[in-house]
Amino acid sequence: MDGFTIPIGEWGKSVVDWVRDDLDWLTDAIAAFVGFLAEGLAAMLMAPAAPVMIVLFALIAWLVRSWKLAIGTVVMFVVILGVDQWDNAMQTLALVLIATLVTVAIAVPLGIWAARNDTVSAVIKPVLDLMQTMPSLVYLIPVIIFFSLGFVPGVIATVIFSLPPGVRLTELGIRGVDSETVEAGHAFGATPGQILRGIQLPLAMPTIMAGVNQVIMLALSMAVIAGMAGAPGLGKEVVAALATINVAQGIEAGLGVVFIAVYLDRVTAALGNPGGNRSSLMGMMQRRRDEMRRASAASAAQEANSAASELIEGGARPSPGGA
């Protein structure tokens, strides 16, 4: 077997070289679009004063989850501010949010397609396996070649790394919808699009949101690796701390990543069941609407009973000209 080689690496290098040389217009367009989104969102998050943003994050936590998470949010973000990692945390948050939006925009339609077509499902599964098991550092090599250093390669590498769970859980959620419910929709003459929007997506939403949650967690784990590609934020701080063996800097930047992960995890988990958390503002509003509906229904039933009683009494009362 001496001399037997399969030049897979050289084939891959040839593909990368071809994309770099012949599709530079496409990579430039992607870099401009992603860079505009990521840098613009980071600037928006850093523009207001930090206390204003902390209050806003706390209100979002209270709206979808609970007042306890709101208090925890204030504590976590005050700690980030206190260790002078606020700007880095906002840059990391912008990177994660943009990468998540791009990933979800790709993963959900692809998962729906795979759920409706067994051939597509069979084709993309090994591709997703490859994407999910490939060492994350490997993604940085081609993206740095295509997009140089900065926000853009970090976002692109994060999207590639976090895409598989979004596709898998979307497909799982759509396939897990009760077939009898779908058949009932067909029986009532609903089109495939109406069944998807009115039956499958609402019933699959908890599973899809679990996929979004996993996408965000993987994106945060990749944000540190993206720091090696020059992406600004907490990941770059962790890489710098590693290079200089600075324990304090590493702990502070690492805590920032943990706090953002906890916040995004709790918020996105709550979004899978909006109004289901009793101590959230949405839950309180949902309970108030339910009480108003019950009170309205009880009032309508009482009025109906009163009207029926009056009719009965009127029918039983003898007429004036009767015998």
PDB file of N, CA, C and O in Angstrom, residues 98-174:
ATOM      1  N   ILE A  98     -27.028  38.172  14.762  1.00  0.00           N
ATOM      2  CA  ILE A  98     -27.007  38.164  13.295  1.00  0.00           C
ATOM      3  C   ILE A  98     -26.788  36.746  12.780  1.00  0.00           C
ATOM      4  O   ILE A  98     -27.466  36.294  11.836  1.00  0.00           O
ATOM      5  N   ALA A  99     -25.848  36.021  13.385  1.00  0.00           N
ATOM      6  CA  ALA A  99     -25.614  34.634  12.961  1.00  0.00           C
ATOM      7  C   ALA A  99     -26.861  33.786  13.172  1.00  0.00           C
ATOM      8  O   ALA A  99     -27.201  32.932  12.335  1.00  0.00           O
ATOM      9  N   THR A 100     -27.588  34.013  14.268  1.00  0.00           N
ATOM     10  CA  THR A 100     -28.809  33.257  14.539  1.00  0.00           C
ATOM     11  C   THR A 100     -29.892  33.584  13.512  1.00  0.00           C
ATOM     12  O   THR A 100     -30.580  32.679  13.017  1.00  0.00           O
ATOM     13  N   LEU A 101     -30.062  34.853  13.198  1.00  0.00           N
ATOM     14  CA  LEU A 101     -31.074  35.248  12.205  1.00  0.00           C
ATOM     15  C   LEU A 101     -30.779  34.625  10.846  1.00  0.00           C
ATOM     16  O   LEU A 101     -31.678  34.095  10.179  1.00  0.00           O
ATOM     17  N   VAL A 102     -29.520  34.681  10.421  1.00  0.00           N
ATOM     18  CA  VAL A 102     -29.142  34.089   9.128  1.00  0.00           C
ATOM     19  C   VAL A 102     -29.344  32.575   9.170  1.00  0.00           C
ATOM     20  O   VAL A 102     -29.875  31.975   8.220  1.00  0.00           O
ATOM     21  N   THR A 103     -28.946  31.950  10.277  1.00  0.00           N
ATOM     22  CA  THR A 103     -29.075  30.494  10.401  1.00  0.00           C
ATOM     23  C   THR A 103     -30.530  30.063  10.367  1.00  0.00           C
ATOM     24  O   THR A 103     -30.899  29.105   9.671  1.00  0.00           O
ATOM     25  N   VAL A 104     -31.386  30.766  11.120  1.00  0.00           N
ATOM     26  CA  VAL A 104     -32.806  30.415  11.156  1.00  0.00           C
ATOM     27  C   VAL A 104     -33.449  30.632   9.784  1.00  0.00           C
ATOM     28  O   VAL A 104     -34.285  29.828   9.339  1.00  0.00           O
ATOM     29  N   ALA A 105     -33.045  31.701   9.087  1.00  0.00           N
ATOM     30  CA  ALA A 105     -33.589  31.965   7.748  1.00  0.00           C
ATOM     31  C   ALA A 105     -33.244  30.852   6.769  1.00  0.00           C
ATOM     32  O   ALA A 105     -33.973  30.621   5.796  1.00  0.00           O
ATOM     33  N   ILE A 106     -32.139  30.162   7.008  1.00  0.00           N
ATOM     34  CA  ILE A 106     -31.747  29.040   6.140  1.00  0.00           C
ATOM     35  C   ILE A 106     -32.311  27.728   6.680  1.00  0.00           C
ATOM     36  O   ILE A 106     -32.828  26.893   5.919  1.00  0.00           O
ATOM     37  N   ALA A 107     -32.219  27.522   7.999  1.00  0.00           N
ATOM     38  CA  ALA A 107     -32.529  26.224   8.596  1.00  0.00           C
ATOM     39  C   ALA A 107     -34.017  25.897   8.553  1.00  0.00           C
ATOM     40  O   ALA A 107     -34.389  24.748   8.263  1.00  0.00           O
ATOM     41  N   VAL A 108     -34.879  26.868   8.846  1.00  0.00           N
ATOM     42  CA  VAL A 108     -36.313  26.565   8.918  1.00  0.00           C
ATOM     43  C   VAL A 108     -36.874  26.159   7.542  1.00  0.00           C
ATOM     44  O   VAL A 108     -37.532  25.115   7.437  1.00  0.00           O
ATOM     45  N   PRO A 109     -36.645  26.929   6.470  1.00  0.00           N
ATOM     46  CA  PRO A 109     -37.138  26.456   5.161  1.00  0.00           C
ATOM     47  C   PRO A 109     -36.532  25.120   4.747  1.00  0.00           C
ATOM     48  O   PRO A 109     -37.232  24.268   4.172  1.00  0.00           O
ATOM     49  N   LEU A 110     -35.242  24.928   5.033  1.00  0.00           N
ATOM     50  CA  LEU A 110     -34.602  23.662   4.666  1.00  0.00           C
ATOM     51  C   LEU A 110     -35.179  22.506   5.470  1.00  0.00           C
ATOM     52  O   LEU A 110     -35.404  21.406   4.937  1.00  0.00           O
ATOM     53  N   GLY A 111     -35.452  22.733   6.756  1.00  0.00           N
ATOM     54  CA  GLY A 111     -36.070  21.689   7.579  1.00  0.00           C
ATOM     55  C   GLY A 111     -37.481  21.355   7.132  1.00  0.00           C
ATOM     56  O   GLY A 111     -37.886  20.188   7.134  1.00  0.00           O
ATOM     57  N   ILE A 112     -38.247  22.381   6.727  1.00  0.00           N
ATOM     58  CA  ILE A 112     -39.602  22.146   6.211  1.00  0.00           C
ATOM     59  C   ILE A 112     -39.542  21.333   4.925  1.00  0.00           C
ATOM     60  O   ILE A 112     -40.320  20.388   4.715  1.00  0.00           O
ATOM     61  N   TRP A 113     -38.612  21.691   4.050  1.00  0.00           N
ATOM     62  CA  TRP A 113     -38.443  20.963   2.787  1.00  0.00           C
ATOM     63  C   TRP A 113     -38.077  19.500   3.064  1.00  0.00           C
ATOM     64  O   TRP A 113     -38.619  18.582   2.452  1.00  0.00           O
ATOM     65  N   ALA A 114     -37.144  19.282   4.001  1.00  0.00           N
ATOM     66  CA  ALA A 114     -36.735  17.919   4.328  1.00  0.00           C
ATOM     67  C   ALA A 114     -37.887  17.124   4.942  1.00  0.00           C
ATOM     68  O   ALA A 114     -38.020  15.917   4.706  1.00  0.00           O
ATOM     69  N   ALA A 115     -38.737  17.792   5.738  1.00  0.00           N
ATOM     70  CA  ALA A 115     -39.868  17.099   6.356  1.00  0.00           C
ATOM     71  C   ALA A 115     -40.903  16.681   5.328  1.00  0.00           C
ATOM     72  O   ALA A 115     -41.606  15.688   5.522  1.00  0.00           O
ATOM     73  N   ARG A 116     -40.990  17.413   4.229  1.00  0.00           N
ATOM     74  CA  ARG A 116     -42.000  17.122   3.207  1.00  0.00           C
ATOM     75  C   ARG A 116     -41.467  16.253   2.073  1.00  0.00           C
ATOM     76  O   ARG A 116     -42.253  15.818   1.237  1.00  0.00           O
ATOM     77  N   ASN A 117     -40.158  16.034   2.042  1.00  0.00           N
ATOM     78  CA  ASN A 117     -39.568  15.277   0.940  1.00  0.00           C
ATOM     79  C   ASN A 117     -38.517  14.339   1.513  1.00  0.00           C
ATOM     80  O   ASN A 117     -37.474  14.775   2.000  1.00  0.00           O
ATOM     81  N   ASP A 118     -38.782  13.038   1.450  1.00  0.00           N
ATOM     82  CA  ASP A 118     -37.856  12.055   2.015  1.00  0.00           C
ATOM     83  C   ASP A 118     -36.518  12.049   1.282  1.00  0.00           C
ATOM     84  O   ASP A 118     -35.480  11.777   1.892  1.00  0.00           O
ATOM     85  N   THR A 119     -36.523  12.317  -0.010  1.00  0.00           N
ATOM     86  CA  THR A 119     -35.267  12.339  -0.759  1.00  0.00           C
ATOM     87  C   THR A 119     -34.368  13.467  -0.279  1.00  0.00           C
ATOM     88  O   THR A 119     -33.157  13.281  -0.077  1.00  0.00           O
ATOM     89  N   VAL A 120     -34.944  14.646  -0.091  1.00  0.00           N
ATOM     90  CA  VAL A 120     -34.170  15.777   0.422  1.00  0.00           C
ATOM     91  C   VAL A 120     -33.629  15.465   1.812  1.00  0.00           C
ATOM     92  O   VAL A 120     -32.463  15.749   2.124  1.00  0.00           O
ATOM     93  N   SER A 121     -34.458  14.840   2.643  1.00  0.00           N
ATOM     94  CA  SER A 121     -34.019  14.473   3.987  1.00  0.00           C
ATOM     95  C   SER A 121     -32.832  13.521   3.940  1.00  0.00           C
ATOM     96  O   SER A 121     -31.857  13.678   4.688  1.00  0.00           O
ATOM     97  N   ALA A 122     -32.895  12.530   3.052  1.00  0.00           N
ATOM     98  CA  ALA A 122     -31.807  11.560   2.944  1.00  0.00           C
ATOM     99  C   ALA A 122     -30.525  12.197   2.421  1.00  0.00           C
ATOM    100  O   ALA A 122     -29.420  11.784   2.797  1.00  0.00           O
ATOM    101  N   VAL A 123     -30.650  13.214   1.575  1.00  0.00           N
ATOM    102  CA  VAL A 123     -29.468  13.857   1.003  1.00  0.00           C
ATOM    103  C   VAL A 123     -28.795  14.780   2.011  1.00  0.00           C
ATOM    104  O   VAL A 123     -27.564  14.805   2.133  1.00  0.00           O
ATOM    105  N   ILE A 124     -29.582  15.547   2.758  1.00  0.00           N
ATOM    106  CA  ILE A 124     -28.968  16.548   3.634  1.00  0.00           C
ATOM    107  C   ILE A 124     -28.477  15.968   4.956  1.00  0.00           C
ATOM    108  O   ILE A 124     -27.631  16.593   5.616  1.00  0.00           O
ATOM    109  N   LYS A 125     -28.971  14.795   5.363  1.00  0.00           N
ATOM    110  CA  LYS A 125     -28.540  14.249   6.653  1.00  0.00           C
ATOM    111  C   LYS A 125     -27.032  14.013   6.726  1.00  0.00           C
ATOM    112  O   LYS A 125     -26.383  14.425   7.702  1.00  0.00           O
ATOM    113  N   PRO A 126     -26.403  13.354   5.731  1.00  0.00           N
ATOM    114  CA  PRO A 126     -24.936  13.203   5.827  1.00  0.00           C
ATOM    115  C   PRO A 126     -24.193  14.533   5.756  1.00  0.00           C
ATOM    116  O   PRO A 126     -23.137  14.688   6.363  1.00  0.00           O
ATOM    117  N   VAL A 127     -24.764  15.507   5.032  1.00  0.00           N
ATOM    118  CA  VAL A 127     -24.138  16.835   4.977  1.00  0.00           C
ATOM    119  C   VAL A 127     -24.181  17.485   6.350  1.00  0.00           C
ATOM    120  O   VAL A 127     -23.191  18.075   6.817  1.00  0.00           O
ATOM    121  N   LEU A 128     -25.328  17.382   7.027  1.00  0.00           N
ATOM    122  CA  LEU A 128     -25.442  17.940   8.376  1.00  0.00           C
ATOM    123  C   LEU A 128     -24.523  17.215   9.348  1.00  0.00           C
ATOM    124  O   LEU A 128     -23.942  17.843  10.247  1.00  0.00           O
ATOM    125  N   ASP A 129     -24.394  15.895   9.190  1.00  0.00           N
ATOM    126  CA  ASP A 129     -23.467  15.145  10.044  1.00  0.00           C
ATOM    127  C   ASP A 129     -22.044  15.656   9.870  1.00  0.00           C
ATOM    128  O   ASP A 129     -21.307  15.825  10.851  1.00  0.00           O
ATOM    129  N   LEU A 130     -21.656  15.900   8.625  1.00  0.00           N
ATOM    130  CA  LEU A 130     -20.316  16.414   8.346  1.00  0.00           C
ATOM    131  C   LEU A 130     -20.122  17.797   8.969  1.00  0.00           C
ATOM    132  O   LEU A 130     -19.101  18.064   9.617  1.00  0.00           O
ATOM    133  N   MET A 131     -21.116  18.664   8.813  1.00  0.00           N
ATOM    134  CA  MET A 131     -21.013  20.020   9.350  1.00  0.00           C
ATOM    135  C   MET A 131     -20.944  20.020  10.865  1.00  0.00           C
ATOM    136  O   MET A 131     -20.239  20.848  11.472  1.00  0.00           O
ATOM    137  N   GLN A 132     -21.652  19.080  11.494  1.00  0.00           N
ATOM    138  CA  GLN A 132     -21.748  19.072  12.954  1.00  0.00           C
ATOM    139  C   GLN A 132     -20.535  18.431  13.613  1.00  0.00           C
ATOM    140  O   GLN A 132     -20.211  18.765  14.759  1.00  0.00           O
ATOM    141  N   THR A 133     -19.864  17.514  12.920  1.00  0.00           N
ATOM    142  CA  THR A 133     -18.734  16.807  13.519  1.00  0.00           C
ATOM    143  C   THR A 133     -17.385  17.349  13.082  1.00  0.00           C
ATOM    144  O   THR A 133     -16.373  17.027  13.712  1.00  0.00           O
ATOM    145  N   MET A 134     -17.344  18.157  12.042  1.00  0.00           N
ATOM    146  CA  MET A 134     -16.081  18.754  11.615  1.00  0.00           C
ATOM    147  C   MET A 134     -15.562  19.686  12.711  1.00  0.00           C
ATOM    148  O   MET A 134     -16.319  20.493  13.253  1.00  0.00           O
ATOM    149  N   PRO A 135     -14.287  19.597  13.093  1.00  0.00           N
ATOM    150  CA  PRO A 135     -13.745  20.517  14.100  1.00  0.00           C
ATOM    151  C   PRO A 135     -13.987  21.968  13.711  1.00  0.00           C
ATOM    152  O   PRO A 135     -13.786  22.356  12.560  1.00  0.00           O
ATOM    153  N   SER A 136     -14.439  22.742  14.687  1.00  0.00           N
ATOM    154  CA  SER A 136     -14.856  24.109  14.387  1.00  0.00           C
ATOM    155  C   SER A 136     -13.716  24.969  13.858  1.00  0.00           C
ATOM    156  O   SER A 136     -13.945  25.903  13.064  1.00  0.00           O
ATOM    157  N   LEU A 137     -12.500  24.688  14.270  1.00  0.00           N
ATOM    158  CA  LEU A 137     -11.371  25.483  13.788  1.00  0.00           C
ATOM    159  C   LEU A 137     -11.162  25.338  12.285  1.00  0.00           C
ATOM    160  O   LEU A 137     -10.623  26.246  11.640  1.00  0.00           O
ATOM    161  N   VAL A 138     -11.586  24.198  11.741  1.00  0.00           N
ATOM    162  CA  VAL A 138     -11.400  23.977  10.301  1.00  0.00           C
ATOM    163  C   VAL A 138     -12.190  24.996   9.491  1.00  0.00           C
ATOM    164  O   VAL A 138     -11.759  25.418   8.412  1.00  0.00           O
ATOM    165  N   TYR A 139     -13.364  25.421  10.010  1.00  0.00           N
ATOM    166  CA  TYR A 139     -14.185  26.382   9.270  1.00  0.00           C
ATOM    167  C   TYR A 139     -13.488  27.730   9.124  1.00  0.00           C
ATOM    168  O   TYR A 139     -13.771  28.489   8.189  1.00  0.00           O
ATOM    169  N   LEU A 140     -12.593  28.039  10.054  1.00  0.00           N
ATOM    170  CA  LEU A 140     -11.950  29.350   9.996  1.00  0.00           C
ATOM    171  C   LEU A 140     -10.993  29.480   8.817  1.00  0.00           C
ATOM    172  O   LEU A 140     -10.747  30.590   8.341  1.00  0.00           O
ATOM    173  N   ILE A 141     -10.440  28.360   8.346  1.00  0.00           N
ATOM    174  CA  ILE A 141      -9.432  28.432   7.278  1.00  0.00           C
ATOM    175  C   ILE A 141     -10.028  28.992   5.991  1.00  0.00           C
ATOM    176  O   ILE A 141      -9.550  30.010   5.469  1.00  0.00           O
ATOM    177  N   PRO A 142     -11.099  28.380   5.430  1.00  0.00           N
ATOM    178  CA  PRO A 142     -11.635  28.953   4.187  1.00  0.00           C
ATOM    179  C   PRO A 142     -12.300  30.314   4.383  1.00  0.00           C
ATOM    180  O   PRO A 142     -12.197  31.173   3.500  1.00  0.00           O
ATOM    181  N   VAL A 143     -12.987  30.543   5.527  1.00  0.00           N
ATOM    182  CA  VAL A 143     -13.677  31.821   5.677  1.00  0.00           C
ATOM    183  C   VAL A 143     -12.685  32.972   5.812  1.00  0.00           C
ATOM    184  O   VAL A 143     -12.956  34.093   5.368  1.00  0.00           O
ATOM    185  N   ILE A 144     -11.527  32.725   6.420  1.00  0.00           N
ATOM    186  CA  ILE A 144     -10.502  33.775   6.469  1.00  0.00           C
ATOM    187  C   ILE A 144      -9.948  34.044   5.074  1.00  0.00           C
ATOM    188  O   ILE A 144      -9.676  35.188   4.698  1.00  0.00           O
ATOM    189  N   ILE A 145      -9.809  32.979   4.279  1.00  0.00           N
ATOM    190  CA  ILE A 145      -9.343  33.164   2.896  1.00  0.00           C
ATOM    191  C   ILE A 145     -10.349  33.980   2.098  1.00  0.00           C
ATOM    192  O   ILE A 145      -9.978  34.883   1.340  1.00  0.00           O
ATOM    193  N   PHE A 146     -11.643  33.689   2.283  1.00  0.00           N
ATOM    194  CA  PHE A 146     -12.677  34.376   1.501  1.00  0.00           C
ATOM    195  C   PHE A 146     -12.958  35.784   2.013  1.00  0.00           C
ATOM    196  O   PHE A 146     -13.196  36.697   1.227  1.00  0.00           O
ATOM    197  N   PHE A 147     -12.958  35.956   3.337  1.00  0.00           N
ATOM    198  CA  PHE A 147     -13.480  37.200   3.917  1.00  0.00           C
ATOM    199  C   PHE A 147     -12.483  37.961   4.780  1.00  0.00           C
ATOM    200  O   PHE A 147     -12.880  38.902   5.466  1.00  0.00           O
ATOM    201  N   SER A 148     -11.222  37.552   4.792  1.00  0.00           N
ATOM    202  CA  SER A 148     -10.198  38.231   5.574  1.00  0.00           C
ATOM    203  C   SER A 148     -10.533  38.129   7.068  1.00  0.00           C
ATOM    204  O   SER A 148     -11.075  37.116   7.514  1.00  0.00           O
ATOM    205  N   LEU A 149     -10.225  39.181   7.853  1.00  0.00           N
ATOM    206  CA  LEU A 149     -10.444  39.145   9.288  1.00  0.00           C
ATOM    207  C   LEU A 149     -11.552  40.113   9.686  1.00  0.00           C
ATOM    208  O   LEU A 149     -11.837  41.065   8.969  1.00  0.00           O
ATOM    209  N   GLY A 150     -12.178  39.869  10.840  1.00  0.00           N
ATOM    210  CA  GLY A 150     -13.197  40.785  11.336  1.00  0.00           C
ATOM    211  C   GLY A 150     -14.506  40.092  11.651  1.00  0.00           C
ATOM    212  O   GLY A 150     -14.572  38.873  11.872  1.00  0.00           O
ATOM    213  N   PHE A 151     -15.569  40.892  11.628  1.00  0.00           N
ATOM    214  CA  PHE A 151     -16.910  40.390  11.954  1.00  0.00           C
ATOM    215  C   PHE A 151     -17.365  39.306  10.981  1.00  0.00           C
ATOM    216  O   PHE A 151     -17.935  38.283  11.373  1.00  0.00           O
ATOM    217  N   VAL A 152     -17.138  39.538   9.688  1.00  0.00           N
ATOM    218  CA  VAL A 152     -17.753  38.702   8.649  1.00  0.00           C
ATOM    219  C   VAL A 152     -17.310  37.240   8.740  1.00  0.00           C
ATOM    220  O   VAL A 152     -18.162  36.338   8.761  1.00  0.00           O
ATOM    221  N   PRO A 153     -16.009  36.938   8.783  1.00  0.00           N
ATOM    222  CA  PRO A 153     -15.648  35.518   8.898  1.00  0.00           C
ATOM    223  C   PRO A 153     -16.182  34.871  10.170  1.00  0.00           C
ATOM    224  O   PRO A 153     -16.534  33.684  10.166  1.00  0.00           O
ATOM    225  N   GLY A 154     -16.255  35.638  11.266  1.00  0.00           N
ATOM    226  CA  GLY A 154     -16.824  35.094  12.494  1.00  0.00           C
ATOM    227  C   GLY A 154     -18.279  34.725  12.331  1.00  0.00           C
ATOM    228  O   GLY A 154     -18.718  33.655  12.767  1.00  0.00           O
ATOM    229  N   VAL A 155     -19.061  35.588  11.671  1.00  0.00           N
ATOM    230  CA  VAL A 155     -20.482  35.303  11.458  1.00  0.00           C
ATOM    231  C   VAL A 155     -20.658  34.102  10.536  1.00  0.00           C
ATOM    232  O   VAL A 155     -21.469  33.202  10.810  1.00  0.00           O
ATOM    233  N   ILE A 156     -19.913  34.070   9.436  1.00  0.00           N
ATOM    234  CA  ILE A 156     -20.058  32.974   8.467  1.00  0.00           C
ATOM    235  C   ILE A 156     -19.688  31.640   9.104  1.00  0.00           C
ATOM    236  O   ILE A 156     -20.409  30.636   8.955  1.00  0.00           O
ATOM    237  N   ALA A 157     -18.568  31.585   9.821  1.00  0.00           N
ATOM    238  CA  ALA A 157     -18.165  30.335  10.473  1.00  0.00           C
ATOM    239  C   ALA A 157     -19.201  29.914  11.521  1.00  0.00           C
ATOM    240  O   ALA A 157     -19.499  28.723  11.665  1.00  0.00           O
ATOM    241  N   THR A 158     -19.751  30.876  12.219  1.00  0.00           N
ATOM    242  CA  THR A 158     -20.766  30.564  13.228  1.00  0.00           C
ATOM    243  C   THR A 158     -22.030  30.007  12.585  1.00  0.00           C
ATOM    244  O   THR A 158     -22.639  29.062  13.104  1.00  0.00           O
ATOM    245  N   VAL A 159     -22.441  30.570  11.459  1.00  0.00           N
ATOM    246  CA  VAL A 159     -23.620  30.076  10.755  1.00  0.00           C
ATOM    247  C   VAL A 159     -23.416  28.627  10.320  1.00  0.00           C
ATOM    248  O   VAL A 159     -24.292  27.769  10.515  1.00  0.00           O
ATOM    249  N   ILE A 160     -22.267  28.332   9.754  1.00  0.00           N
ATOM    250  CA  ILE A 160     -21.997  26.966   9.277  1.00  0.00           C
ATOM    251  C   ILE A 160     -22.018  25.982  10.447  1.00  0.00           C
ATOM    252  O   ILE A 160     -22.592  24.890  10.363  1.00  0.00           O
ATOM    253  N   PHE A 161     -21.413  26.374  11.554  1.00  0.00           N
ATOM    254  CA  PHE A 161     -21.298  25.473  12.701  1.00  0.00           C
ATOM    255  C   PHE A 161     -22.637  25.248  13.394  1.00  0.00           C
ATOM    256  O   PHE A 161     -22.912  24.154  13.899  1.00  0.00           O
ATOM    257  N   SER A 162     -23.496  26.272  13.432  1.00  0.00           N
ATOM    258  CA  SER A 162     -24.748  26.174  14.201  1.00  0.00           C
ATOM    259  C   SER A 162     -25.964  25.793  13.356  1.00  0.00           C
ATOM    260  O   SER A 162     -27.065  25.653  13.897  1.00  0.00           O
ATOM    261  N   LEU A 163     -25.803  25.606  12.051  1.00  0.00           N
ATOM    262  CA  LEU A 163     -26.930  25.300  11.176  1.00  0.00           C
ATOM    263  C   LEU A 163     -27.571  23.930  11.418  1.00  0.00           C
ATOM    264  O   LEU A 163     -28.807  23.815  11.403  1.00  0.00           O
ATOM    265  N   PRO A 164     -26.807  22.845  11.614  1.00  0.00           N
ATOM    266  CA  PRO A 164     -27.412  21.505  11.682  1.00  0.00           C
ATOM    267  C   PRO A 164     -28.546  21.343  12.692  1.00  0.00           C
ATOM    268  O   PRO A 164     -29.601  20.794  12.337  1.00  0.00           O
ATOM    269  N   PRO A 165     -28.421  21.774  13.958  1.00  0.00           N
ATOM    270  CA  PRO A 165     -29.551  21.543  14.877  1.00  0.00           C
ATOM    271  C   PRO A 165     -30.814  22.291  14.476  1.00  0.00           C
ATOM    272  O   PRO A 165     -31.929  21.808  14.736  1.00  0.00           O
ATOM    273  N   GLY A 166     -30.667  23.451  13.849  1.00  0.00           N
ATOM    274  CA  GLY A 166     -31.850  24.171  13.392  1.00  0.00           C
ATOM    275  C   GLY A 166     -32.612  23.399  12.334  1.00  0.00           C
ATOM    276  O   GLY A 166     -33.846  23.316  12.370  1.00  0.00           O
ATOM    277  N   VAL A 167     -31.880  22.804  11.398  1.00  0.00           N
ATOM    278  CA  VAL A 167     -32.524  22.017  10.335  1.00  0.00           C
ATOM    279  C   VAL A 167     -33.143  20.748  10.920  1.00  0.00           C
ATOM    280  O   VAL A 167     -34.290  20.403  10.633  1.00  0.00           O
ATOM    281  N   ARG A 168     -32.390  20.044  11.756  1.00  0.00           N
ATOM    282  CA  ARG A 168     -32.857  18.765  12.306  1.00  0.00           C
ATOM    283  C   ARG A 168     -34.124  18.937  13.156  1.00  0.00           C
ATOM    284  O   ARG A 168     -35.089  18.176  13.015  1.00  0.00           O
ATOM    285  N   LEU A 169     -34.133  19.927  14.035  1.00  0.00           N
ATOM    286  CA  LEU A 169     -35.278  20.087  14.934  1.00  0.00           C
ATOM    287  C   LEU A 169     -36.486  20.663  14.205  1.00  0.00           C
ATOM    288  O   LEU A 169     -37.628  20.380  14.590  1.00  0.00           O
ATOM    289  N   THR A 170     -36.271  21.448  13.161  1.00  0.00           N
ATOM    290  CA  THR A 170     -37.414  21.893  12.352  1.00  0.00           C
ATOM    291  C   THR A 170     -38.048  20.706  11.640  1.00  0.00           C
ATOM    292  O   THR A 170     -39.284  20.553  11.639  1.00  0.00           O
ATOM    293  N   GLU A 171     -37.229  19.856  11.043  1.00  0.00           N
ATOM    294  CA  GLU A 171     -37.756  18.657  10.394  1.00  0.00           C
ATOM    295  C   GLU A 171     -38.462  17.760  11.409  1.00  0.00           C
ATOM    296  O   GLU A 171     -39.561  17.250  11.145  1.00  0.00           O
ATOM    297  N   LEU A 172     -37.859  17.585  12.572  1.00  0.00           N
ATOM    298  CA  LEU A 172     -38.463  16.740  13.603  1.00  0.00           C
ATOM    299  C   LEU A 172     -39.805  17.302  14.053  1.00  0.00           C
ATOM    300  O   LEU A 172     -40.778  16.558  14.242  1.00  0.00           O
ATOM    301  N   GLY A 173     -39.876  18.614  14.229  1.00  0.00           N
ATOM    302  CA  GLY A 173     -41.122  19.226  14.669  1.00  0.00           C
ATOM    303  C   GLY A 173     -42.233  19.069  13.650  1.00  0.00           C
ATOM    304  O   GLY A 173     -43.376  18.751  14.001  1.00  0.00           O
ATOM    305  N   ILE A 174     -41.934  19.286  12.364  1.00  0.00           N
ATOM    306  CA  ILE A 174     -42.952  19.155  11.313  1.00  0.00           C
ATOM    307  C   ILE A 174     -43.404  17.706  11.185  1.00  0.00           C
ATOM    308  O   ILE A 174     -44.602  17.416  11.061  1.00  0.00           O
TER     309      ILE A 174
END
